[in-house]
Short mmCIF file of C-alpha atoms in Angstrom, two decimals:
data_model
loop_
_atom_site.label_atom_id
_atom_site.label_comp_id
_atom_site.label_asym_id
_atom_site.label_seq_id
_atom_site.Cartn_x
_atom_site.Cartn_y
_atom_site.Cartn_z
CA UNK B 1 8.97 20.87 -2.87
CA UNK B 2 9.28 21.51 0.90
CA UNK B 3 10.38 25.13 1.83
CA UNK B 4 10.19 27.58 4.59
CA UNK B 5 6.91 29.95 4.74
CA UNK B 6 7.22 33.19 2.65
CA UNK B 7 5.28 36.50 3.28
CA UNK B 8 3.42 35.91 0.04
CA UNK B 9 2.20 32.52 1.03
CA UNK B 10 0.18 33.82 4.05
CA UNK B 11 -3.14 34.27 2.47
CA UNK B 12 -3.02 30.57 0.66
CA UNK B 13 -1.91 29.19 3.83
CA UNK B 14 -4.74 30.71 5.88
CA UNK B 15 -7.48 29.50 3.26
CA UNK B 16 -5.88 25.94 3.79
CA UNK B 17 -6.02 26.37 7.45
CA UNK B 18 -9.63 27.73 7.54
CA UNK B 19 -11.14 25.17 5.01
CA UNK B 20 -9.16 22.53 6.77
CA UNK B 21 -10.65 22.92 10.12
CA UNK B 22 -14.23 23.40 8.68
CA UNK B 23 -14.13 20.17 6.80
CA UNK B 24 -12.31 17.96 9.63
CA UNK B 25 -14.15 19.26 12.36
CA UNK B 26 -17.98 19.56 11.78
CA UNK B 27 -18.45 18.83 15.27
CA UNK B 28 -17.13 22.24 16.07
CA UNK B 29 -19.46 25.62 15.11
CA UNK B 30 -17.68 27.21 12.16
CA UNK B 31 -17.88 30.57 14.09
CA UNK B 32 -14.91 29.19 16.40
CA UNK B 33 -12.57 28.99 13.32
CA UNK B 34 -13.88 32.19 11.91
CA UNK B 35 -13.19 34.15 15.24
CA UNK B 36 -9.81 32.53 15.57
CA UNK B 37 -8.65 33.48 11.85
CA UNK B 38 -7.21 37.06 12.84
CA UNK B 39 -5.20 35.69 15.72
CA UNK B 40 -3.92 32.73 13.49
CA UNK B 41 -2.95 34.76 10.68
CA UNK B 42 -0.65 37.02 13.03
CA UNK B 43 0.94 34.18 14.73
CA UNK B 44 1.71 32.03 11.37
CA UNK B 45 4.59 34.39 10.34
CA UNK B 46 6.02 34.28 13.75
CA UNK B 47 6.05 30.37 13.81
CA UNK B 48 8.15 27.68 12.40
CA UNK B 49 6.14 26.93 9.20
CA UNK B 50 6.97 24.65 6.26
CA UNK B 51 4.91 24.68 3.15
CA UNK B 52 4.52 22.19 0.35
CA UNK B 53 4.50 23.64 -3.13
CA UNK B 54 3.56 22.18 -6.40
CA UNK B 55 1.83 23.01 -9.51
CA UNK B 56 2.72 26.75 -8.61
CA UNK B 57 0.43 26.92 -5.51
CA UNK B 58 0.47 25.80 -1.96
CA UNK B 59 -0.60 22.56 -1.47
CA UNK B 60 -0.27 22.16 2.51
CA UNK B 61 1.65 23.31 5.38
CA UNK B 62 2.81 22.40 8.95
CA UNK B 63 3.54 24.38 11.83
CA UNK B 64 5.75 23.54 14.73
CA UNK B 65 6.56 25.18 18.33
CA UNK B 66 9.75 23.64 18.87
CA UNK B 67 8.91 20.01 18.82
CA UNK B 68 5.13 20.43 18.97
CA UNK B 69 2.97 20.17 15.74
CA UNK B 70 0.38 22.70 15.82
CA UNK B 71 -1.06 21.27 12.71
CA UNK B 72 -0.76 20.07 9.53
CA UNK B 73 -3.23 21.20 6.74
CA UNK B 74 -3.55 20.04 2.92
CA UNK B 75 -5.57 21.35 0.49
CA UNK B 76 -8.73 19.51 -0.60
CA UNK B 77 -7.40 19.26 -4.06
CA UNK B 78 -4.05 17.53 -2.77
CA UNK B 79 -5.40 15.08 -0.25
CA UNK B 80 -4.70 11.35 -0.35
CA UNK B 81 -1.57 12.18 -2.51
CA UNK B 82 1.09 11.90 0.16
CA UNK B 83 1.63 15.79 0.77
CA UNK B 84 0.86 15.56 4.68
CA UNK B 85 3.33 12.62 4.86
CA UNK B 86 5.85 14.42 2.94
CA UNK B 87 5.51 17.44 5.53
CA UNK B 88 5.69 15.18 8.38
CA UNK B 89 8.63 13.31 7.18
CA UNK B 90 10.42 16.63 6.64
CA UNK B 91 10.09 17.67 10.17
CA UNK B 92 11.00 14.32 11.45
CA UNK B 93 14.68 14.68 9.99
CA UNK B 94 15.11 17.74 12.13
CA UNK B 95 13.35 16.40 15.37
CA UNK B 96 14.09 13.29 17.38
CA UNK B 97 10.68 13.60 19.01
CA UNK B 98 7.27 15.29 18.28
CA UNK B 99 3.95 15.68 19.81
CA UNK B 100 0.85 17.03 18.95
CA UNK B 101 -3.05 17.09 20.05
CA UNK B 102 -5.78 16.12 18.10
CA UNK B 103 -9.66 15.91 18.58
CA UNK B 104 -10.63 12.13 19.08
CA UNK B 105 -13.61 12.65 16.66
CA UNK B 106 -11.18 13.43 13.94
CA UNK B 107 -10.56 9.73 13.10
CA UNK B 108 -9.01 10.68 9.87
CA UNK B 109 -6.18 12.48 11.52
CA UNK B 110 -6.03 10.04 14.02
CA UNK B 111 -5.71 7.23 11.83
CA UNK B 112 -2.96 9.31 9.80
CA UNK B 113 -0.92 9.87 12.88
CA UNK B 114 -0.90 6.43 14.15
CA UNK B 115 -0.16 5.06 10.80
CA UNK B 116 3.17 7.34 10.76
CA UNK B 117 4.42 6.00 14.10
CA UNK B 118 2.68 8.46 16.63
CA UNK B 119 1.45 6.87 19.72
CA UNK B 120 -1.35 8.17 21.90
CA UNK B 121 0.30 9.28 25.08
CA UNK B 122 -2.36 10.89 27.13
CA UNK B 123 -6.47 11.61 26.93
CA UNK B 124 -7.94 14.94 27.77
CA UNK B 125 -10.43 17.60 26.81
CA UNK B 126 -9.98 20.88 25.04
CA UNK B 127 -10.60 23.63 27.59
CA UNK B 128 -12.10 26.02 24.81
CA UNK B 129 -14.86 23.85 23.75
CA UNK B 130 -15.18 20.83 25.59
CA UNK B 131 -14.22 18.28 23.25
CA UNK B 132 -12.16 14.99 23.62
CA UNK B 133 -8.69 14.99 22.34
CA UNK B 134 -5.81 12.95 22.31
CA UNK B 135 -1.93 13.95 22.69
CA UNK B 136 0.20 11.74 20.61
CA UNK B 137 3.79 11.70 20.44
CA UNK B 138 6.60 10.26 18.09
CA UNK B 139 10.22 9.30 18.86
CA UNK B 140 12.90 8.30 16.68
CA UNK B 141 13.85 5.93 19.18
CA UNK B 142 10.39 4.18 19.39
CA UNK B 143 10.74 0.79 21.26
CA UNK B 144 8.92 -2.39 20.52
CA UNK B 145 6.03 -1.74 23.25
CA UNK B 146 5.33 1.23 21.43
CA UNK B 147 4.39 -0.61 18.51
CA UNK B 148 1.90 -2.54 20.12
CA UNK B 149 0.49 0.42 21.66
CA UNK B 150 -0.10 1.85 17.92
CA UNK B 151 -1.14 -1.41 16.69
CA UNK B 152 -3.82 -1.71 19.65
CA UNK B 153 -5.16 1.98 19.44
CA UNK B 154 -5.10 1.91 15.62
CA UNK B 155 -7.49 -0.96 15.53
CA UNK B 156 -9.66 0.56 18.43
CA UNK B 157 -9.89 3.44 16.54
CA UNK B 158 -11.75 2.04 13.54
CA UNK B 159 -13.82 -0.69 15.40
CA UNK B 160 -17.24 0.42 15.26
CA UNK B 161 -19.98 -2.55 15.21
CA UNK B 162 -22.98 -1.30 12.81
CA UNK B 163 -25.67 -2.46 10.56
CA UNK B 164 -24.92 -1.52 7.11
CA UNK B 165 -27.79 -2.95 5.44
CA UNK B 166 -30.42 -5.83 5.90
CA UNK B 167 -27.80 -8.26 4.71
CA UNK B 168 -24.40 -6.58 5.63
CA UNK B 169 -22.70 -5.77 9.31
CA UNK B 170 -19.41 -4.45 9.61
CA UNK B 171 -16.69 -3.32 12.13
CA UNK B 172 -17.32 -6.05 15.03
CA UNK B 173 -13.62 -6.92 14.57
CA UNK B 174 -10.75 -4.66 13.93
CA UNK B 175 -7.18 -5.25 12.90
CA UNK B 176 -4.00 -3.62 12.46
CA UNK B 177 -0.81 -4.77 10.90
CA UNK B 178 2.72 -2.91 11.15
CA UNK B 179 4.48 -2.97 7.77
CA UNK B 180 8.13 -3.16 7.43
CA UNK B 181 8.25 0.40 6.62
CA UNK B 182 6.83 1.32 10.20
CA UNK B 183 3.55 2.33 8.75
CA UNK B 184 0.24 0.95 10.62
CA UNK B 185 -2.50 -0.20 8.17
CA UNK B 186 -6.10 -1.07 9.58
CA UNK B 187 -9.19 -3.22 8.73
CA UNK B 188 -12.59 -3.94 9.76
CA UNK B 189 -14.40 -7.32 9.47
CA UNK B 190 -17.52 -7.29 6.76
CA UNK B 191 -20.09 -9.93 7.27
CA UNK B 192 -22.56 -10.80 4.73
CA UNK B 193 -25.70 -12.78 4.31
CA UNK B 194 -23.68 -14.74 1.78
CA UNK B 195 -20.13 -16.10 1.41
CA UNK B 196 -18.56 -12.50 0.30
CA UNK B 197 -17.72 -11.40 3.52
CA UNK B 198 -14.08 -10.42 4.86
CA UNK B 199 -11.86 -10.81 7.92
CA UNK B 200 -10.52 -7.51 9.62
CA UNK B 201 -7.14 -8.93 9.05
CA UNK B 202 -7.32 -9.55 5.55
CA UNK B 203 -8.81 -6.13 5.14
CA UNK B 204 -5.90 -4.36 6.84
CA UNK B 205 -3.49 -6.63 4.72
CA UNK B 206 -5.49 -5.56 1.63
CA UNK B 207 -5.08 -1.68 2.78
CA UNK B 208 -1.17 -2.54 2.91
CA UNK B 209 -0.87 -4.13 -0.31
CA UNK B 210 -3.07 -1.18 -1.86
CA UNK B 211 -0.38 1.35 -0.37
CA UNK B 212 2.59 -0.52 -2.31
CA UNK B 213 3.90 -2.62 0.92
CA UNK B 214 3.81 -6.20 1.30
CA UNK B 215 5.92 -7.40 4.12
CA UNK B 216 4.29 -7.59 7.76
CA UNK B 217 6.04 -7.31 11.07
CA UNK B 218 3.36 -7.37 13.56
CA UNK B 219 -0.38 -8.01 13.71
CA UNK B 220 -2.94 -7.17 16.26
CA UNK B 221 -6.80 -8.32 16.16
CA UNK B 222 -9.45 -6.88 18.36
CA UNK B 223 -12.54 -9.29 19.01
CA UNK B 224 -16.16 -7.68 19.63
CA UNK B 225 -15.67 -8.33 23.48
CA UNK B 226 -12.30 -6.34 23.57
CA UNK B 227 -10.08 -9.37 23.75
CA UNK B 228 -7.21 -9.99 21.42
CA UNK B 229 -8.05 -12.72 18.68
CA UNK B 230 -6.03 -14.91 16.38
CA UNK B 231 -6.34 -14.76 12.67
CA UNK B 232 -8.30 -17.29 11.02
CA UNK B 233 -6.98 -20.20 8.87
CA UNK B 234 -7.68 -18.45 5.52
CA UNK B 235 -5.91 -15.17 6.97
CA UNK B 236 -2.98 -17.29 8.32
CA UNK B 237 -2.84 -18.97 4.78
CA UNK B 238 -2.81 -15.57 3.05
CA UNK B 239 -0.07 -13.90 5.29
CA UNK B 240 2.10 -17.13 4.86
CA UNK B 241 2.00 -16.90 0.92
CA UNK B 242 3.10 -13.17 1.26
CA UNK B 243 6.92 -14.17 1.47
CA UNK B 244 9.63 -16.33 2.88
CA UNK B 245 9.90 -14.41 6.45
CA UNK B 246 5.93 -14.53 6.78
CA UNK B 247 6.36 -17.03 9.34
CA UNK B 248 8.17 -14.51 11.67
CA UNK B 249 5.07 -12.26 11.94
CA UNK B 250 4.28 -11.44 15.74
CA UNK B 251 0.64 -11.81 16.79
CA UNK B 252 -0.45 -10.14 19.68
CA UNK B 253 -2.34 -12.38 22.26
CA UNK B 254 -2.62 -10.11 25.15
CA UNK B 255 -2.34 -6.72 25.04
CA UNK B 256 -2.03 -5.89 28.94
CA UNK B 257 0.73 -8.80 29.32
CA UNK B 258 2.34 -8.05 25.83
CA UNK B 259 2.09 -11.48 25.11
CA UNK B 260 2.74 -12.57 21.52
CA UNK B 261 3.22 -15.66 19.09
CA UNK B 262 4.90 -16.29 15.89
CA UNK B 263 2.67 -17.08 12.69
CA UNK B 264 4.79 -20.29 12.13
CA UNK B 265 3.57 -21.32 15.85
CA UNK B 266 0.17 -20.61 15.12
CA UNK B 267 0.18 -22.39 11.79
CA UNK B 268 3.13 -24.84 12.17
CA UNK B 269 2.52 -27.11 9.27
CA UNK B 270 2.04 -24.99 6.50
CA UNK B 271 2.31 -26.90 3.11
CA UNK B 272 4.39 -24.19 1.40
CA UNK B 273 7.03 -24.18 4.36
CA UNK B 274 10.41 -24.07 2.75
CA UNK B 275 12.45 -25.25 5.67
CA UNK B 276 12.77 -25.12 9.59
CA UNK B 277 13.95 -21.72 9.50
CA UNK B 278 10.61 -20.55 8.12
#
């Protein structure tokens, strides 16, 4: 249940706030958050705050200043259970636009907001502690160009080429897919010393399927040199088997020019094609 903050919630909300900041920002000294605790404790009752309540306790909360999201915090016990998404969806119903700031190093939060329809609108530095941050925004009337910006930024956010072991490398290529719901799902390539590796786009699609969706609208793949790439034959085959409309999936060819191609153009003679409309 999502409801307005009540006076009796303050202690629980502040504990969620403190623990959440300490866990999400290991790059900031804990003294920073502890010193700000009294100030935030006074500000929260005067702000627009909604809490997610379940099992008789506060599971998380969201704070706003008009259309600016001051923060979304979820108790550790209830993360990855949709609580943050529920809070965000609640305020989206009442605000045509939303904005927020998030530390660039907080990749989990950045990925969450990108997946939920936010775009990076500016980059800057937090004047208090000198850490790089993004300004992110969401609009109910989001246009197609914003979709490509979301996909590109989402893929860049997870692209991180690294050696996992003597036999495994990962992250040189990154991909992002836009599902029918508007959510963005990401994946990275995994290269192994045998044939067990996986392409970034297949991992992004697996992420989407794991979250209960199966229809892709758009796809962006970023290669190690920063250029956009085409999915391989195996990934094209996989996508085409997802549904009768899969041939209409748009693939980003050039980010700056917003040049795209349809999957059916990239893979025109698929054996399972039912008709020319596919």
